[in-house]
PDB file of C-alpha atoms in Angstrom:
ATOM      1  CA  THR B   1     -71.232 -78.586  51.486  1.00 63.00           C
ATOM      2  CA  GLY B   2     -68.375 -77.958  53.874  1.00 81.00           C
ATOM      3  CA  SER B   3     -65.729 -78.335  51.189  1.00 83.00           C
ATOM      4  CA  LEU B   4     -64.024 -76.383  48.461  1.00 87.00           C
ATOM      5  CA  ASP B   5     -64.571 -77.596  44.915  1.00 90.00           C
ATOM      6  CA  PRO B   6     -61.910 -77.272  42.206  1.00 91.00           C
ATOM      7  CA  GLY B   7     -63.908 -74.374  40.746  1.00 91.00           C
ATOM      8  CA  ALA B   8     -63.162 -72.300  43.838  1.00 92.00           C
ATOM      9  CA  PHE B   9     -59.442 -72.860  43.365  1.00 95.00           C
ATOM     10  CA  VAL B  10     -59.560 -71.991  39.655  1.00 95.00           C
ATOM     11  CA  LEU B  11     -61.519 -68.804  40.350  1.00 95.00           C
ATOM     12  CA  ALA B  12     -59.126 -67.864  43.148  1.00 96.00           C
ATOM     13  CA  GLY B  13     -56.195 -68.649  40.859  1.00 97.00           C
ATOM     14  CA  VAL B  14     -57.532 -66.380  38.123  1.00 97.00           C
ATOM     15  CA  LEU B  15     -58.127 -63.510  40.535  1.00 97.00           C
ATOM     16  CA  TYR B  16     -54.769 -64.024  42.249  1.00 97.00           C
ATOM     17  CA  THR B  17     -52.723 -64.125  39.046  1.00 97.00           C
ATOM     18  CA  TRP B  18     -54.673 -61.273  37.424  1.00 97.00           C
ATOM     19  CA  GLN B  19     -54.078 -58.856  40.290  1.00 97.00           C
ATOM     20  CA  PHE B  20     -50.297 -58.657  39.864  1.00 96.00           C
ATOM     21  CA  PRO B  21     -50.160 -57.287  36.304  1.00 97.00           C
ATOM     22  CA  HIS B  22     -53.080 -55.030  37.236  1.00 97.00           C
ATOM     23  CA  PHE B  23     -51.684 -53.487  40.422  1.00 95.00           C
ATOM     24  CA  ASN B  24     -48.025 -53.533  39.402  1.00 94.00           C
ATOM     25  CA  SER B  25     -48.790 -51.569  36.246  1.00 94.00           C
ATOM     26  CA  LEU B  26     -51.023 -49.190  38.226  1.00 93.00           C
ATOM     27  CA  SER B  27     -48.374 -48.600  40.865  1.00 92.00           C
ATOM     28  CA  TRP B  28     -45.675 -47.961  38.253  1.00 92.00           C
ATOM     29  CA  ASN B  29     -47.080 -44.556  37.271  1.00 90.00           C
ATOM     30  CA  LEU B  30     -47.730 -43.668  40.896  1.00 91.00           C
ATOM     31  CA  ARG B  31     -44.169 -44.382  42.076  1.00 89.00           C
ATOM     32  CA  PRO B  32     -43.287 -40.718  42.764  1.00 86.00           C
ATOM     33  CA  ASP B  33     -46.425 -40.279  44.865  1.00 88.00           C
ATOM     34  CA  TYR B  34     -45.843 -43.492  46.807  1.00 87.00           C
ATOM     35  CA  SER B  35     -42.226 -42.520  47.414  1.00 86.00           C
ATOM     36  CA  ARG B  36     -43.108 -39.038  48.681  1.00 88.00           C
ATOM     37  CA  ALA B  37     -45.774 -40.467  50.958  1.00 90.00           C
ATOM     38  CA  GLY B  38     -43.351 -43.016  52.383  1.00 88.00           C
ATOM     39  CA  TYR B  39     -45.190 -46.100  51.114  1.00 86.00           C
ATOM     40  CA  ARG B  40     -42.884 -49.025  50.484  1.00 87.00           C
ATOM     41  CA  MET B  41     -44.348 -50.292  47.213  1.00 89.00           C
ATOM     42  CA  MET B  42     -42.557 -52.865  45.078  1.00 89.00           C
ATOM     43  CA  SER B  43     -42.542 -50.419  42.173  1.00 88.00           C
ATOM     44  CA  VAL B  44     -40.467 -48.059  44.335  1.00 86.00           C
ATOM     45  CA  THR B  45     -38.277 -50.445  46.328  1.00 89.00           C
ATOM     46  CA  HIS B  46     -37.755 -53.216  43.728  1.00 93.00           C
ATOM     47  CA  PRO B  47     -38.690 -51.927  40.249  1.00 90.00           C
ATOM     48  CA  ASP B  48     -37.123 -54.908  38.428  1.00 93.00           C
ATOM     49  CA  LEU B  49     -39.049 -57.343  40.591  1.00 95.00           C
ATOM     50  CA  CYS B  50     -42.240 -55.387  39.965  1.00 93.00           C
ATOM     51  CA  ARG B  51     -41.864 -55.880  36.225  1.00 95.00           C
ATOM     52  CA  ARG B  52     -40.842 -59.557  36.490  1.00 96.00           C
ATOM     53  CA  VAL B  53     -43.791 -60.382  38.725  1.00 96.00           C
ATOM     54  CA  ALA B  54     -46.203 -58.864  36.197  1.00 96.00           C
ATOM     55  CA  VAL B  55     -44.837 -61.145  33.464  1.00 97.00           C
ATOM     56  CA  ARG B  56     -44.738 -64.206  35.699  1.00 97.00           C
ATOM     57  CA  HIS B  57     -48.349 -63.876  36.765  1.00 98.00           C
ATOM     58  CA  SER B  58     -49.502 -63.121  33.234  1.00 97.00           C
ATOM     59  CA  LEU B  59     -48.041 -66.492  32.267  1.00 98.00           C
ATOM     60  CA  GLY B  60     -49.823 -67.956  35.274  1.00 97.00           C
ATOM     61  CA  LEU B  61     -53.144 -66.896  33.783  1.00 97.00           C
ATOM     62  CA  VAL B  62     -52.496 -69.155  30.786  1.00 97.00           C
ATOM     63  CA  ALA B  63     -51.812 -72.071  33.138  1.00 97.00           C
ATOM     64  CA  VAL B  64     -54.870 -71.472  35.330  1.00 97.00           C
ATOM     65  CA  CYS B  65     -57.174 -71.155  32.331  1.00 97.00           C
ATOM     66  CA  THR B  66     -55.749 -74.390  30.923  1.00 96.00           C
ATOM     67  CA  ALA B  67     -56.393 -76.109  34.253  1.00 96.00           C
ATOM     68  CA  ALA B  68     -60.132 -75.342  34.140  1.00 95.00           C
ATOM     69  CA  PRO B  69     -60.975 -77.916  31.442  1.00 94.00           C
ATOM     70  CA  LEU B  70     -58.438 -80.377  32.857  1.00 93.00           C
ATOM     71  CA  LEU B  71     -60.400 -80.285  36.119  1.00 92.00           C
ATOM     72  CA  GLY B  72     -63.703 -80.723  34.282  1.00 90.00           C
ATOM     73  CA  LEU B  73     -64.973 -77.234  35.096  1.00 92.00           C
ATOM     74  CA  THR B  74     -65.194 -75.846  31.576  1.00 93.00           C
ATOM     75  CA  ASP B  75     -65.126 -77.091  28.021  1.00 93.00           C
ATOM     76  CA  TRP B  76     -61.857 -76.970  26.106  1.00 93.00           C
ATOM     77  CA  VAL B  77     -63.422 -74.153  24.108  1.00 94.00           C
ATOM     78  CA  PHE B  78     -62.811 -71.923  27.136  1.00 95.00           C
ATOM     79  CA  ALA B  79     -59.083 -72.698  27.175  1.00 95.00           C
ATOM     80  CA  VAL B  80     -58.832 -72.032  23.439  1.00 96.00           C
ATOM     81  CA  ASP B  81     -60.967 -68.867  23.540  1.00 96.00           C
ATOM     82  CA  SER B  82     -59.135 -67.451  26.557  1.00 97.00           C
ATOM     83  CA  LEU B  83     -55.711 -68.060  25.026  1.00 97.00           C
ATOM     84  CA  PRO B  84     -55.647 -64.912  22.827  1.00 97.00           C
ATOM     85  CA  LEU B  85     -56.804 -62.775  25.784  1.00 97.00           C
ATOM     86  CA  ASN B  86     -54.125 -64.236  28.032  1.00 97.00           C
ATOM     87  CA  LEU B  87     -51.373 -64.144  25.422  1.00 98.00           C
ATOM     88  CA  TYR B  88     -52.064 -60.462  24.799  1.00 98.00           C
ATOM     89  CA  MET B  89     -51.746 -59.910  28.552  1.00 98.00           C
ATOM     90  CA  VAL B  90     -48.395 -61.743  28.445  1.00 98.00           C
ATOM     91  CA  TYR B  91     -47.337 -59.585  25.482  1.00 98.00           C
ATOM     92  CA  LEU B  92     -48.240 -56.322  27.241  1.00 98.00           C
ATOM     93  CA  SER B  93     -46.552 -57.506  30.436  1.00 97.00           C
ATOM     94  CA  PHE B  94     -43.419 -58.393  28.520  1.00 97.00           C
ATOM     95  CA  ARG B  95     -43.443 -54.964  26.854  1.00 97.00           C
ATOM     96  CA  PHE B  96     -43.794 -53.431  30.322  1.00 96.00           C
ATOM     97  CA  TYR B  97     -40.875 -55.595  31.480  1.00 97.00           C
ATOM     98  CA  GLN B  98     -38.674 -54.572  28.547  1.00 96.00           C
ATOM     99  CA  LYS B  99     -39.456 -50.875  28.564  1.00 94.00           C
ATOM    100  CA  ALA B 100     -41.063 -49.816  31.794  1.00 91.00           C
ATOM    101  CA  ASP B 101     -42.447 -46.381  31.130  1.00 94.00           C
ATOM    102  CA  SER B 102     -45.758 -44.653  31.632  1.00 93.00           C
ATOM    103  CA  ASN B 103     -46.983 -45.725  28.197  1.00 96.00           C
ATOM    104  CA  SER B 104     -46.350 -49.456  28.596  1.00 96.00           C
ATOM    105  CA  SER B 105     -47.650 -49.538  32.162  1.00 96.00           C
ATOM    106  CA  ARG B 106     -50.772 -47.593  31.219  1.00 96.00           C
ATOM    107  CA  LYS B 107     -51.522 -49.933  28.297  1.00 97.00           C
ATOM    108  CA  LEU B 108     -51.138 -52.972  30.530  1.00 97.00           C
ATOM    109  CA  PHE B 109     -53.279 -51.443  33.268  1.00 97.00           C
ATOM    110  CA  ARG B 110     -56.071 -50.490  30.875  1.00 97.00           C
ATOM    111  CA  TYR B 111     -56.037 -53.933  29.315  1.00 98.00           C
ATOM    112  CA  THR B 112     -56.382 -55.587  32.723  1.00 97.00           C
ATOM    113  CA  LEU B 113     -59.591 -53.603  33.207  1.00 97.00           C
ATOM    114  CA  ILE B 114     -61.242 -55.310  30.242  1.00 98.00           C
ATOM    115  CA  HIS B 115     -59.395 -58.622  30.529  1.00 98.00           C
ATOM    116  CA  LEU B 116     -61.003 -59.827  33.742  1.00 97.00           C
ATOM    117  CA  PRO B 117     -64.661 -59.261  32.747  1.00 97.00           C
ATOM    118  CA  LEU B 118     -64.016 -60.851  29.350  1.00 97.00           C
ATOM    119  CA  LEU B 119     -62.306 -63.839  30.947  1.00 97.00           C
ATOM    120  CA  MET B 120     -65.120 -64.306  33.477  1.00 96.00           C
ATOM    121  CA  THR B 121     -67.680 -64.141  30.658  1.00 96.00           C
ATOM    122  CA  LEU B 122     -65.813 -66.782  28.668  1.00 96.00           C
ATOM    123  CA  MET B 123     -65.566 -68.952  31.764  1.00 95.00           C
ATOM    124  CA  PHE B 124     -69.292 -68.623  32.401  1.00 94.00           C
ATOM    125  CA  LEU B 125     -70.149 -69.462  28.792  1.00 94.00           C
ATOM    126  CA  GLY B 126     -67.779 -72.440  28.778  1.00 92.00           C
ATOM    127  CA  LYS B 127     -68.692 -73.912  32.147  1.00 90.00           C
ATOM    128  CA  LYS B 128     -69.911 -77.463  32.253  1.00 84.00           C
ATOM    129  CA  SER B 129     -73.403 -77.971  33.551  1.00 76.00           C
ATOM    130  CA  GLU B 130     -74.203 -80.320  36.419  1.00 73.00           C
ATOM    131  CA  GLN B 131     -75.796 -82.678  33.882  1.00 69.00           C
ATOM    132  CA  ASP B 132     -72.524 -82.836  31.939  1.00 71.00           C
ATOM    133  CA  LYS B 133     -70.611 -83.612  35.126  1.00 64.00           C
ATOM    134  CA  GLU B 134     -73.088 -86.333  36.158  1.00 70.00           C
ATOM    135  CA  LYS B 135     -72.920 -87.856  32.667  1.00 72.00           C
ATOM    136  CA  LEU B 136     -69.123 -87.916  32.833  1.00 68.00           C
ATOM    137  CA  LEU B 137     -69.221 -89.585  36.269  1.00 68.00           C
ATOM    138  CA  LEU B 138     -71.681 -92.184  34.958  1.00 72.00           C
ATOM    139  CA  GLU B 139     -69.447 -92.920  31.975  1.00 73.00           C
ATOM    140  CA  LYS B 140     -66.462 -93.359  34.289  1.00 72.00           C
ATOM    141  CA  ALA B 141     -68.468 -95.677  36.537  1.00 74.00           C
ATOM    142  CA  VAL B 142     -69.441 -97.828  33.534  1.00 77.00           C
ATOM    143  CA  VAL B 143     -65.822 -98.047  32.407  1.00 76.00           C
ATOM    144  CA  VAL B 144     -64.687 -99.039  35.907  1.00 75.00           C
ATOM    145  CA  GLN B 145     -67.350-101.769  36.150  1.00 76.00           C
ATOM    146  CA  SER B 146     -66.407-103.231  32.744  1.00 66.00           C
TER     147      SER B 146
END
């Protein structure tokens, strides 16, 4: 269609915010290897920032998943159903922030591996059909004409 729909931005937002807890927790346990190899990874050069970014983007997942129904892409059931998944990600990220060790980073990393497929499944199940969107547009048009 030559344009980007709001769904593209929500999907990009989910993938963008998800990647930081995922890769920051992965890189945490590999810091010695990165350092020896000369790679300038955030977990090596700015460990505090690495942990803060993981928390910040975990919170971003809550916001992006709340935006999906606000933009008419999913039902509100998606926002409610995704909340426990996202809040657990925030919890694990905060634990990683508080006590950054191999255990907390490994738990966060492993959770990110199941989080994304579960979130995508919930989004798929909660997406509004084209008929729902057309019905909503028709209802808005009727209200405007009244």
